[in-house]
Amino acid sequence: TDALDAAGNTTAAIGKGFAIGSAALVSLALFGGFIARVSGDVSEGQVVINVLRPTTFSFLFIGAMLPYWFTALCMKSVGTAAMSMVKEVERQFREIPGLLDGTPGHGEPDHSQCIKISTDASLREMVLPGLLVIFSPIITGAFFGVECVCGLLVGSLTSGVQLAISQANTGGAWDNAKKYVEKGCVKVGNEVQGKGTDLHKAAVVGDTVGDPLKDTSGPALNILMKLQAIISLVFADFFVSVNRGQGFFNLNSALWSKH
């Protein structure tokens, strides 16, 4: 089964590459739709986005940081849920006689409580990352204007694609590295570094990080790229309505160019 799992990790990483590329193209198309929608709201001109503008350039960097923030929230959520599960298992071992030792006739473990912990955590812990993705373009467009939304989307898209590819491949590599060590394929000098060695402990730590990378935050970045662009497109008319697309702060903008 380890060999099949290792092969699955490799093929999954390749498949995720196609999914990431698809998400990037969809986000690019939605970004083009956002520009077209904003341009259509103003009859006397078309939207011109200049990356060298200080506001656009600033939010390009902010957008590039959002996938990292999103990833950190997802990874922390996995750790929190895992710790809750560990505490529950520890409680059952302590309170159910004979469960830990496997004594014949021991009490039944409470599987439903473990399932409840996983289900509740999967919903509760993703609230904050979801709010980050949904409200980042809305707040940017409402307060800082369309130019800044464009910078945010471009930065998030370019950074998110690179980070998603990296996480999909890194997570699979760390998972396979642990299996490679456990199989006894690694030697340091003449000693095989198998289970119980310091090398194996390091590989287990890497796998502990790699699993949420390839299974949680990596695939979720596809949603980040697409959902931000969708939210921006849906709220495009609202952004333009706030000081002609210059935001609540009415930033000095070169947004509109005359024909």
PDB file of C-alpha atoms in Angstrom:
ATOM      1  CA  THR A   1       0.000   0.000   0.000  1.00  0.00           C
ATOM      2  CA  ASP A   2       2.903   2.379   0.627  1.00  0.00           C
ATOM      3  CA  ALA A   3       4.055   1.928  -2.966  1.00  0.00           C
ATOM      4  CA  LEU A   4       0.561   2.685  -4.250  1.00  0.00           C
ATOM      5  CA  ASP A   5       0.302   5.703  -1.944  1.00  0.00           C
ATOM      6  CA  ALA A   6       3.635   7.043  -3.187  1.00  0.00           C
ATOM      7  CA  ALA A   7       2.547   6.597  -6.801  1.00  0.00           C
ATOM      8  CA  GLY A   8      -0.740   8.319  -5.959  1.00  0.00           C
ATOM      9  CA  ASN A   9       1.070  11.289  -4.454  1.00  0.00           C
ATOM     10  CA  THR A  10       3.098  11.690  -7.637  1.00  0.00           C
ATOM     11  CA  THR A  11       0.142  11.451  -9.999  1.00  0.00           C
ATOM     12  CA  ALA A  12      -1.923  13.727  -7.715  1.00  0.00           C
ATOM     13  CA  ALA A  13       0.783  16.375  -7.864  1.00  0.00           C
ATOM     14  CA  ILE A  14       0.724  16.194 -11.664  1.00  0.00           C
ATOM     15  CA  GLY A  15      -3.078  16.393 -11.743  1.00  0.00           C
ATOM     16  CA  LYS A  16      -3.107  19.322  -9.362  1.00  0.00           C
ATOM     17  CA  GLY A  17      -0.820  21.146 -11.777  1.00  0.00           C
ATOM     18  CA  PHE A  18      -3.561  20.987 -14.417  1.00  0.00           C
ATOM     19  CA  ALA A  19      -6.146  22.156 -11.871  1.00  0.00           C
ATOM     20  CA  ILE A  20      -3.948  25.085 -10.852  1.00  0.00           C
ATOM     21  CA  GLY A  21      -3.402  26.060 -14.481  1.00  0.00           C
ATOM     22  CA  SER A  22      -7.140  25.910 -15.084  1.00  0.00           C
ATOM     23  CA  ALA A  23      -7.797  28.107 -12.036  1.00  0.00           C
ATOM     24  CA  ALA A  24      -5.218  30.617 -13.259  1.00  0.00           C
ATOM     25  CA  LEU A  25      -6.831  30.864 -16.707  1.00  0.00           C
ATOM     26  CA  VAL A  26     -10.306  31.192 -15.204  1.00  0.00           C
ATOM     27  CA  SER A  27      -9.069  33.948 -12.890  1.00  0.00           C
ATOM     28  CA  LEU A  28      -7.437  35.735 -15.820  1.00  0.00           C
ATOM     29  CA  ALA A  29     -10.666  35.548 -17.823  1.00  0.00           C
ATOM     30  CA  LEU A  30     -12.671  36.874 -14.867  1.00  0.00           C
ATOM     31  CA  PHE A  31     -10.162  39.685 -14.427  1.00  0.00           C
ATOM     32  CA  GLY A  32     -10.661  40.615 -18.067  1.00  0.00           C
ATOM     33  CA  GLY A  33     -14.408  40.560 -17.475  1.00  0.00           C
ATOM     34  CA  PHE A  34     -13.946  42.844 -14.483  1.00  0.00           C
ATOM     35  CA  ILE A  35     -12.005  45.365 -16.588  1.00  0.00           C
ATOM     36  CA  ALA A  36     -14.635  45.202 -19.342  1.00  0.00           C
ATOM     37  CA  ARG A  37     -17.452  45.670 -16.840  1.00  0.00           C
ATOM     38  CA  VAL A  38     -15.841  48.680 -15.211  1.00  0.00           C
ATOM     39  CA  SER A  39     -15.054  50.209 -18.604  1.00  0.00           C
ATOM     40  CA  GLY A  40     -18.668  49.780 -19.681  1.00  0.00           C
ATOM     41  CA  ASP A  41     -19.904  51.803 -16.723  1.00  0.00           C
ATOM     42  CA  VAL A  42     -18.221  54.958 -18.015  1.00  0.00           C
ATOM     43  CA  SER A  43     -19.229  56.063 -21.491  1.00  0.00           C
ATOM     44  CA  GLU A  44     -16.569  58.740 -21.956  1.00  0.00           C
ATOM     45  CA  GLY A  45     -13.525  56.574 -21.482  1.00  0.00           C
ATOM     46  CA  GLN A  46     -11.972  53.208 -20.835  1.00  0.00           C
ATOM     47  CA  VAL A  47     -10.127  51.871 -17.819  1.00  0.00           C
ATOM     48  CA  VAL A  48      -6.384  52.207 -17.957  1.00  0.00           C
ATOM     49  CA  ILE A  49      -4.422  50.279 -15.333  1.00  0.00           C
ATOM     50  CA  ASN A  50      -0.873  51.497 -14.827  1.00  0.00           C
ATOM     51  CA  VAL A  51       1.174  49.180 -12.624  1.00  0.00           C
ATOM     52  CA  LEU A  52       3.670  51.995 -11.999  1.00  0.00           C
ATOM     53  CA  ARG A  53       0.997  53.977 -10.159  1.00  0.00           C
ATOM     54  CA  PRO A  54       1.864  53.985  -6.413  1.00  0.00           C
ATOM     55  CA  THR A  55      -1.588  52.768  -5.360  1.00  0.00           C
ATOM     56  CA  THR A  56      -1.724  49.947  -7.910  1.00  0.00           C
ATOM     57  CA  PHE A  57       1.839  48.902  -7.173  1.00  0.00           C
ATOM     58  CA  SER A  58       1.209  48.896  -3.416  1.00  0.00           C
ATOM     59  CA  PHE A  59      -1.850  46.684  -3.681  1.00  0.00           C
ATOM     60  CA  LEU A  60      -0.027  44.393  -6.084  1.00  0.00           C
ATOM     61  CA  PHE A  61       2.290  43.583  -3.184  1.00  0.00           C
ATOM     62  CA  ILE A  62      -0.639  43.248  -0.784  1.00  0.00           C
ATOM     63  CA  GLY A  63      -2.358  40.869  -3.198  1.00  0.00           C
ATOM     64  CA  ALA A  64       0.849  38.841  -3.505  1.00  0.00           C
ATOM     65  CA  MET A  65       0.885  38.402   0.286  1.00  0.00           C
ATOM     66  CA  LEU A  66      -2.744  37.219   0.547  1.00  0.00           C
ATOM     67  CA  PRO A  67      -2.069  33.597  -0.584  1.00  0.00           C
ATOM     68  CA  TYR A  68       0.596  33.306   2.128  1.00  0.00           C
ATOM     69  CA  TRP A  69      -1.800  34.648   4.754  1.00  0.00           C
ATOM     70  CA  PHE A  70      -4.497  32.285   3.500  1.00  0.00           C
ATOM     71  CA  THR A  71      -2.076  29.353   3.613  1.00  0.00           C
ATOM     72  CA  ALA A  72      -1.025  30.199   7.162  1.00  0.00           C
ATOM     73  CA  LEU A  73      -4.660  30.268   8.300  1.00  0.00           C
ATOM     74  CA  CYS A  74      -5.355  26.900   6.657  1.00  0.00           C
ATOM     75  CA  MET A  75      -2.258  25.277   8.144  1.00  0.00           C
ATOM     76  CA  LYS A  76      -3.078  26.626  11.597  1.00  0.00           C
ATOM     77  CA  SER A  77      -6.630  25.308  11.265  1.00  0.00           C
ATOM     78  CA  VAL A  78      -5.340  21.813  10.481  1.00  0.00           C
ATOM     79  CA  GLY A  79      -3.080  21.917  13.529  1.00  0.00           C
ATOM     80  CA  THR A  80      -5.917  23.098  15.771  1.00  0.00           C
ATOM     81  CA  ALA A  81      -8.260  20.358  14.548  1.00  0.00           C
ATOM     82  CA  ALA A  82      -5.564  17.704  14.929  1.00  0.00           C
ATOM     83  CA  MET A  83      -4.822  18.789  18.499  1.00  0.00           C
ATOM     84  CA  SER A  84      -8.529  18.592  19.364  1.00  0.00           C
ATOM     85  CA  MET A  85      -8.605  15.051  17.980  1.00  0.00           C
ATOM     86  CA  VAL A  86      -5.513  14.058  19.968  1.00  0.00           C
ATOM     87  CA  LYS A  87      -7.078  15.358  23.194  1.00  0.00           C
ATOM     88  CA  GLU A  88     -10.285  13.435  22.513  1.00  0.00           C
ATOM     89  CA  VAL A  89      -8.404  10.180  21.846  1.00  0.00           C
ATOM     90  CA  GLU A  90      -6.384  10.750  25.009  1.00  0.00           C
ATOM     91  CA  ARG A  91      -9.603  11.260  26.971  1.00  0.00           C
ATOM     92  CA  GLN A  92     -11.099   8.043  25.666  1.00  0.00           C
ATOM     93  CA  PHE A  93      -7.939   6.089  26.480  1.00  0.00           C
ATOM     94  CA  ARG A  94      -8.052   7.486  29.993  1.00  0.00           C
ATOM     95  CA  GLU A  95     -11.770   7.070  30.689  1.00  0.00           C
ATOM     96  CA  ILE A  96     -12.636   3.828  28.854  1.00  0.00           C
ATOM     97  CA  PRO A  97     -11.134   0.876  30.764  1.00  0.00           C
ATOM     98  CA  GLY A  98      -8.981  -1.490  28.715  1.00  0.00           C
ATOM     99  CA  LEU A  99      -9.174   0.524  25.486  1.00  0.00           C
ATOM    100  CA  LEU A 100      -5.504   1.500  25.395  1.00  0.00           C
ATOM    101  CA  ASP A 101      -4.211  -1.980  26.242  1.00  0.00           C
ATOM    102  CA  GLY A 102      -6.717  -3.774  24.018  1.00  0.00           C
ATOM    103  CA  THR A 103      -8.027  -5.869  26.882  1.00  0.00           C
ATOM    104  CA  PRO A 104     -10.701  -8.340  25.737  1.00  0.00           C
ATOM    105  CA  GLY A 105     -14.174  -7.047  26.485  1.00  0.00           C
ATOM    106  CA  HIS A 106     -13.098  -3.411  26.811  1.00  0.00           C
ATOM    107  CA  GLY A 107     -15.590  -0.607  26.304  1.00  0.00           C
ATOM    108  CA  GLU A 108     -16.428   0.608  22.819  1.00  0.00           C
ATOM    109  CA  PRO A 109     -14.608   3.757  21.648  1.00  0.00           C
ATOM    110  CA  ASP A 110     -16.749   6.790  20.917  1.00  0.00           C
ATOM    111  CA  HIS A 111     -16.244   7.121  17.165  1.00  0.00           C
ATOM    112  CA  SER A 112     -19.086   9.594  16.761  1.00  0.00           C
ATOM    113  CA  GLN A 113     -17.340  12.164  18.957  1.00  0.00           C
ATOM    114  CA  CYS A 114     -14.205  11.976  16.794  1.00  0.00           C
ATOM    115  CA  ILE A 115     -16.303  12.433  13.661  1.00  0.00           C
ATOM    116  CA  LYS A 116     -18.054  15.396  15.264  1.00  0.00           C
ATOM    117  CA  ILE A 117     -14.722  17.039  16.095  1.00  0.00           C
ATOM    118  CA  SER A 118     -13.521  16.692  12.492  1.00  0.00           C
ATOM    119  CA  THR A 119     -16.794  17.939  11.009  1.00  0.00           C
ATOM    120  CA  ASP A 120     -17.129  20.911  13.350  1.00  0.00           C
ATOM    121  CA  ALA A 121     -13.491  21.904  12.856  1.00  0.00           C
ATOM    122  CA  SER A 122     -13.733  21.675   9.063  1.00  0.00           C
ATOM    123  CA  LEU A 123     -16.580  24.210   9.109  1.00  0.00           C
ATOM    124  CA  ARG A 124     -15.486  26.463  11.964  1.00  0.00           C
ATOM    125  CA  GLU A 125     -11.816  26.799  11.077  1.00  0.00           C
ATOM    126  CA  MET A 126     -12.470  27.791   7.462  1.00  0.00           C
ATOM    127  CA  VAL A 127     -14.618  30.789   8.363  1.00  0.00           C
ATOM    128  CA  LEU A 128     -11.669  33.172   8.735  1.00  0.00           C
ATOM    129  CA  PRO A 129      -9.879  32.113   5.497  1.00  0.00           C
ATOM    130  CA  GLY A 130     -13.205  32.391   3.667  1.00  0.00           C
ATOM    131  CA  LEU A 131     -13.836  35.878   5.006  1.00  0.00           C
ATOM    132  CA  LEU A 132     -10.321  36.893   3.977  1.00  0.00           C
ATOM    133  CA  VAL A 133     -10.936  35.835   0.372  1.00  0.00           C
ATOM    134  CA  ILE A 134     -14.423  37.372   0.142  1.00  0.00           C
ATOM    135  CA  PHE A 135     -13.870  40.706   1.845  1.00  0.00           C
ATOM    136  CA  SER A 136     -10.352  41.585   0.666  1.00  0.00           C
ATOM    137  CA  PRO A 137     -11.490  42.744  -2.821  1.00  0.00           C
ATOM    138  CA  ILE A 138     -14.686  44.322  -1.429  1.00  0.00           C
ATOM    139  CA  ILE A 139     -12.845  46.401   1.172  1.00  0.00           C
ATOM    140  CA  THR A 140     -10.130  47.312  -1.329  1.00  0.00           C
ATOM    141  CA  GLY A 141     -12.610  48.448  -3.984  1.00  0.00           C
ATOM    142  CA  ALA A 142     -14.902  50.320  -1.586  1.00  0.00           C
ATOM    143  CA  PHE A 143     -12.180  52.254   0.210  1.00  0.00           C
ATOM    144  CA  PHE A 144      -9.322  52.495  -2.291  1.00  0.00           C
ATOM    145  CA  GLY A 145     -10.895  52.158  -5.739  1.00  0.00           C
ATOM    146  CA  VAL A 146     -10.771  50.083  -8.890  1.00  0.00           C
ATOM    147  CA  GLU A 147      -7.067  50.613  -9.534  1.00  0.00           C
ATOM    148  CA  CYS A 148      -6.216  49.020  -6.216  1.00  0.00           C
ATOM    149  CA  VAL A 149      -8.559  46.088  -6.873  1.00  0.00           C
ATOM    150  CA  CYS A 150      -6.717  45.436 -10.131  1.00  0.00           C
ATOM    151  CA  GLY A 151      -3.391  45.470  -8.333  1.00  0.00           C
ATOM    152  CA  LEU A 152      -4.775  43.150  -5.656  1.00  0.00           C
ATOM    153  CA  LEU A 153      -6.090  40.643  -8.212  1.00  0.00           C
ATOM    154  CA  VAL A 154      -2.908  40.592 -10.290  1.00  0.00           C
ATOM    155  CA  GLY A 155      -0.704  40.149  -7.220  1.00  0.00           C
ATOM    156  CA  SER A 156      -2.909  37.433  -5.747  1.00  0.00           C
ATOM    157  CA  LEU A 157      -3.111  35.548  -9.046  1.00  0.00           C
ATOM    158  CA  THR A 158       0.617  35.520  -9.808  1.00  0.00           C
ATOM    159  CA  SER A 159       1.604  34.684  -6.237  1.00  0.00           C
ATOM    160  CA  GLY A 160      -1.174  32.118  -5.762  1.00  0.00           C
ATOM    161  CA  VAL A 161      -0.236  30.113  -8.866  1.00  0.00           C
ATOM    162  CA  GLN A 162       3.405  29.798  -7.801  1.00  0.00           C
ATOM    163  CA  LEU A 163       2.504  28.962  -4.204  1.00  0.00           C
ATOM    164  CA  ALA A 164      -0.113  26.367  -5.169  1.00  0.00           C
ATOM    165  CA  ILE A 165       2.303  24.535  -7.487  1.00  0.00           C
ATOM    166  CA  SER A 166       5.003  24.637  -4.828  1.00  0.00           C
ATOM    167  CA  GLN A 167       2.724  23.276  -2.111  1.00  0.00           C
ATOM    168  CA  ALA A 168       1.319  20.465  -4.259  1.00  0.00           C
ATOM    169  CA  ASN A 169       4.799  19.219  -5.169  1.00  0.00           C
ATOM    170  CA  THR A 170       6.427  19.867  -1.795  1.00  0.00           C
ATOM    171  CA  GLY A 171       3.700  18.098   0.156  1.00  0.00           C
ATOM    172  CA  GLY A 172       3.854  15.022  -2.067  1.00  0.00           C
ATOM    173  CA  ALA A 173       7.667  14.959  -1.922  1.00  0.00           C
ATOM    174  CA  TRP A 174       7.739  15.112   1.885  1.00  0.00           C
ATOM    175  CA  ASP A 175       5.121  12.373   2.156  1.00  0.00           C
ATOM    176  CA  ASN A 176       7.073  10.143  -0.212  1.00  0.00           C
ATOM    177  CA  ALA A 177      10.330  10.966   1.602  1.00  0.00           C
ATOM    178  CA  LYS A 178       8.924   9.523   4.820  1.00  0.00           C
ATOM    179  CA  LYS A 179       7.883   6.328   3.015  1.00  0.00           C
ATOM    180  CA  TYR A 180      11.334   6.131   1.415  1.00  0.00           C
ATOM    181  CA  VAL A 181      12.980   6.284   4.841  1.00  0.00           C
ATOM    182  CA  GLU A 182      10.572   3.756   6.375  1.00  0.00           C
ATOM    183  CA  LYS A 183      11.321   1.334   3.560  1.00  0.00           C
ATOM    184  CA  GLY A 184      14.994   1.380   4.555  1.00  0.00           C
ATOM    185  CA  CYS A 185      16.270   2.935   1.342  1.00  0.00           C
ATOM    186  CA  VAL A 186      18.351   5.627   3.043  1.00  0.00           C
ATOM    187  CA  LYS A 187      21.853   4.941   4.312  1.00  0.00           C
ATOM    188  CA  VAL A 188      24.215   7.242   6.182  1.00  0.00           C
ATOM    189  CA  GLY A 189      27.626   5.636   6.022  1.00  0.00           C
ATOM    190  CA  ASN A 190      26.923   1.938   6.372  1.00  0.00           C
ATOM    191  CA  GLU A 191      23.894   2.329   8.624  1.00  0.00           C
ATOM    192  CA  VAL A 192      20.361   2.064   7.317  1.00  0.00           C
ATOM    193  CA  GLN A 193      18.273   4.999   8.558  1.00  0.00           C
ATOM    194  CA  GLY A 194      14.908   3.343   9.127  1.00  0.00           C
ATOM    195  CA  LYS A 195      12.145   3.709  11.688  1.00  0.00           C
ATOM    196  CA  GLY A 196      13.152   5.037  15.084  1.00  0.00           C
ATOM    197  CA  THR A 197      16.195   6.969  13.826  1.00  0.00           C
ATOM    198  CA  ASP A 198      16.613  10.733  13.946  1.00  0.00           C
ATOM    199  CA  LEU A 199      16.316  10.835  10.163  1.00  0.00           C
ATOM    200  CA  HIS A 200      12.945   9.095  10.369  1.00  0.00           C
ATOM    201  CA  LYS A 201      11.773  11.532  13.057  1.00  0.00           C
ATOM    202  CA  ALA A 202      12.716  14.424  10.779  1.00  0.00           C
ATOM    203  CA  ALA A 203      10.872  12.778   7.877  1.00  0.00           C
ATOM    204  CA  VAL A 204       7.761  12.389  10.060  1.00  0.00           C
ATOM    205  CA  VAL A 205       7.893  16.098  10.911  1.00  0.00           C
ATOM    206  CA  GLY A 206       8.191  16.898   7.207  1.00  0.00           C
ATOM    207  CA  ASP A 207       5.204  14.677   6.425  1.00  0.00           C
ATOM    208  CA  THR A 208       3.198  16.350   9.193  1.00  0.00           C
ATOM    209  CA  VAL A 209       3.677  19.648   7.349  1.00  0.00           C
ATOM    210  CA  GLY A 210       3.488  18.154   3.871  1.00  0.00           C
ATOM    211  CA  ASP A 211       0.066  16.531   4.238  1.00  0.00           C
ATOM    212  CA  PRO A 212      -1.844  19.787   4.940  1.00  0.00           C
ATOM    213  CA  LEU A 213       0.225  21.518   2.262  1.00  0.00           C
ATOM    214  CA  LYS A 214      -0.805  19.117  -0.504  1.00  0.00           C
ATOM    215  CA  ASP A 215      -4.293  18.288   0.777  1.00  0.00           C
ATOM    216  CA  THR A 216      -5.568  21.507   2.367  1.00  0.00           C
ATOM    217  CA  SER A 217      -3.934  24.833   1.590  1.00  0.00           C
ATOM    218  CA  GLY A 218      -2.603  23.892  -1.860  1.00  0.00           C
ATOM    219  CA  PRO A 219      -5.958  22.905  -3.430  1.00  0.00           C
ATOM    220  CA  ALA A 220      -7.727  25.712  -1.538  1.00  0.00           C
ATOM    221  CA  LEU A 221      -5.559  28.315  -3.289  1.00  0.00           C
ATOM    222  CA  ASN A 222      -7.422  27.480  -6.510  1.00  0.00           C
ATOM    223  CA  ILE A 223     -10.584  28.733  -4.817  1.00  0.00           C
ATOM    224  CA  LEU A 224      -8.797  31.856  -3.584  1.00  0.00           C
ATOM    225  CA  MET A 225      -7.729  32.818  -7.106  1.00  0.00           C
ATOM    226  CA  LYS A 226     -11.137  32.256  -8.670  1.00  0.00           C
ATOM    227  CA  LEU A 227     -13.341  33.555  -5.855  1.00  0.00           C
ATOM    228  CA  GLN A 228     -11.512  36.875  -5.522  1.00  0.00           C
ATOM    229  CA  ALA A 229     -11.953  37.515  -9.228  1.00  0.00           C
ATOM    230  CA  ILE A 230     -15.638  36.505  -9.095  1.00  0.00           C
ATOM    231  CA  ILE A 231     -16.329  38.775  -6.121  1.00  0.00           C
ATOM    232  CA  SER A 232     -14.592  41.673  -7.881  1.00  0.00           C
ATOM    233  CA  LEU A 233     -16.651  41.124 -11.028  1.00  0.00           C
ATOM    234  CA  VAL A 234     -19.930  40.943  -9.075  1.00  0.00           C
ATOM    235  CA  PHE A 235     -19.173  44.143  -7.154  1.00  0.00           C
ATOM    236  CA  ALA A 236     -17.689  46.040 -10.126  1.00  0.00           C
ATOM    237  CA  ASP A 237     -20.677  48.389 -10.427  1.00  0.00           C
ATOM    238  CA  PHE A 238     -20.533  49.137  -6.721  1.00  0.00           C
ATOM    239  CA  PHE A 239     -16.835  49.991  -6.904  1.00  0.00           C
ATOM    240  CA  VAL A 240     -17.453  52.423  -9.761  1.00  0.00           C
ATOM    241  CA  SER A 241     -20.333  54.047  -7.880  1.00  0.00           C
ATOM    242  CA  VAL A 242     -18.007  55.102  -5.051  1.00  0.00           C
ATOM    243  CA  ASN A 243     -16.439  58.406  -6.226  1.00  0.00           C
ATOM    244  CA  ARG A 244     -16.298  57.169  -9.836  1.00  0.00           C
ATOM    245  CA  GLY A 245     -14.173  54.163  -8.955  1.00  0.00           C
ATOM    246  CA  GLN A 246     -11.718  56.061  -6.790  1.00  0.00           C
ATOM    247  CA  GLY A 247     -12.929  54.635  -3.503  1.00  0.00           C
ATOM    248  CA  PHE A 248     -14.224  56.103  -0.282  1.00  0.00           C
ATOM    249  CA  PHE A 249     -10.907  57.859   0.290  1.00  0.00           C
ATOM    250  CA  ASN A 250     -11.202  59.403  -3.199  1.00  0.00           C
ATOM    251  CA  LEU A 251      -7.561  58.700  -4.045  1.00  0.00           C
ATOM    252  CA  ASN A 252      -6.030  60.742  -6.819  1.00  0.00           C
ATOM    253  CA  SER A 253      -6.245  58.358  -9.734  1.00  0.00           C
ATOM    254  CA  ALA A 254      -5.418  58.160 -13.431  1.00  0.00           C
ATOM    255  CA  LEU A 255      -8.238  55.658 -13.800  1.00  0.00           C
ATOM    256  CA  TRP A 256     -10.013  57.124 -16.803  1.00  0.00           C
ATOM    257  CA  SER A 257      -8.332  58.046 -20.079  1.00  0.00           C
ATOM    258  CA  LYS A 258     -10.223  60.039 -22.704  1.00  0.00           C
ATOM    259  CA  HIS A 259     -10.707  58.597 -26.150  1.00  0.00           C
TER     260      HIS A 259
END
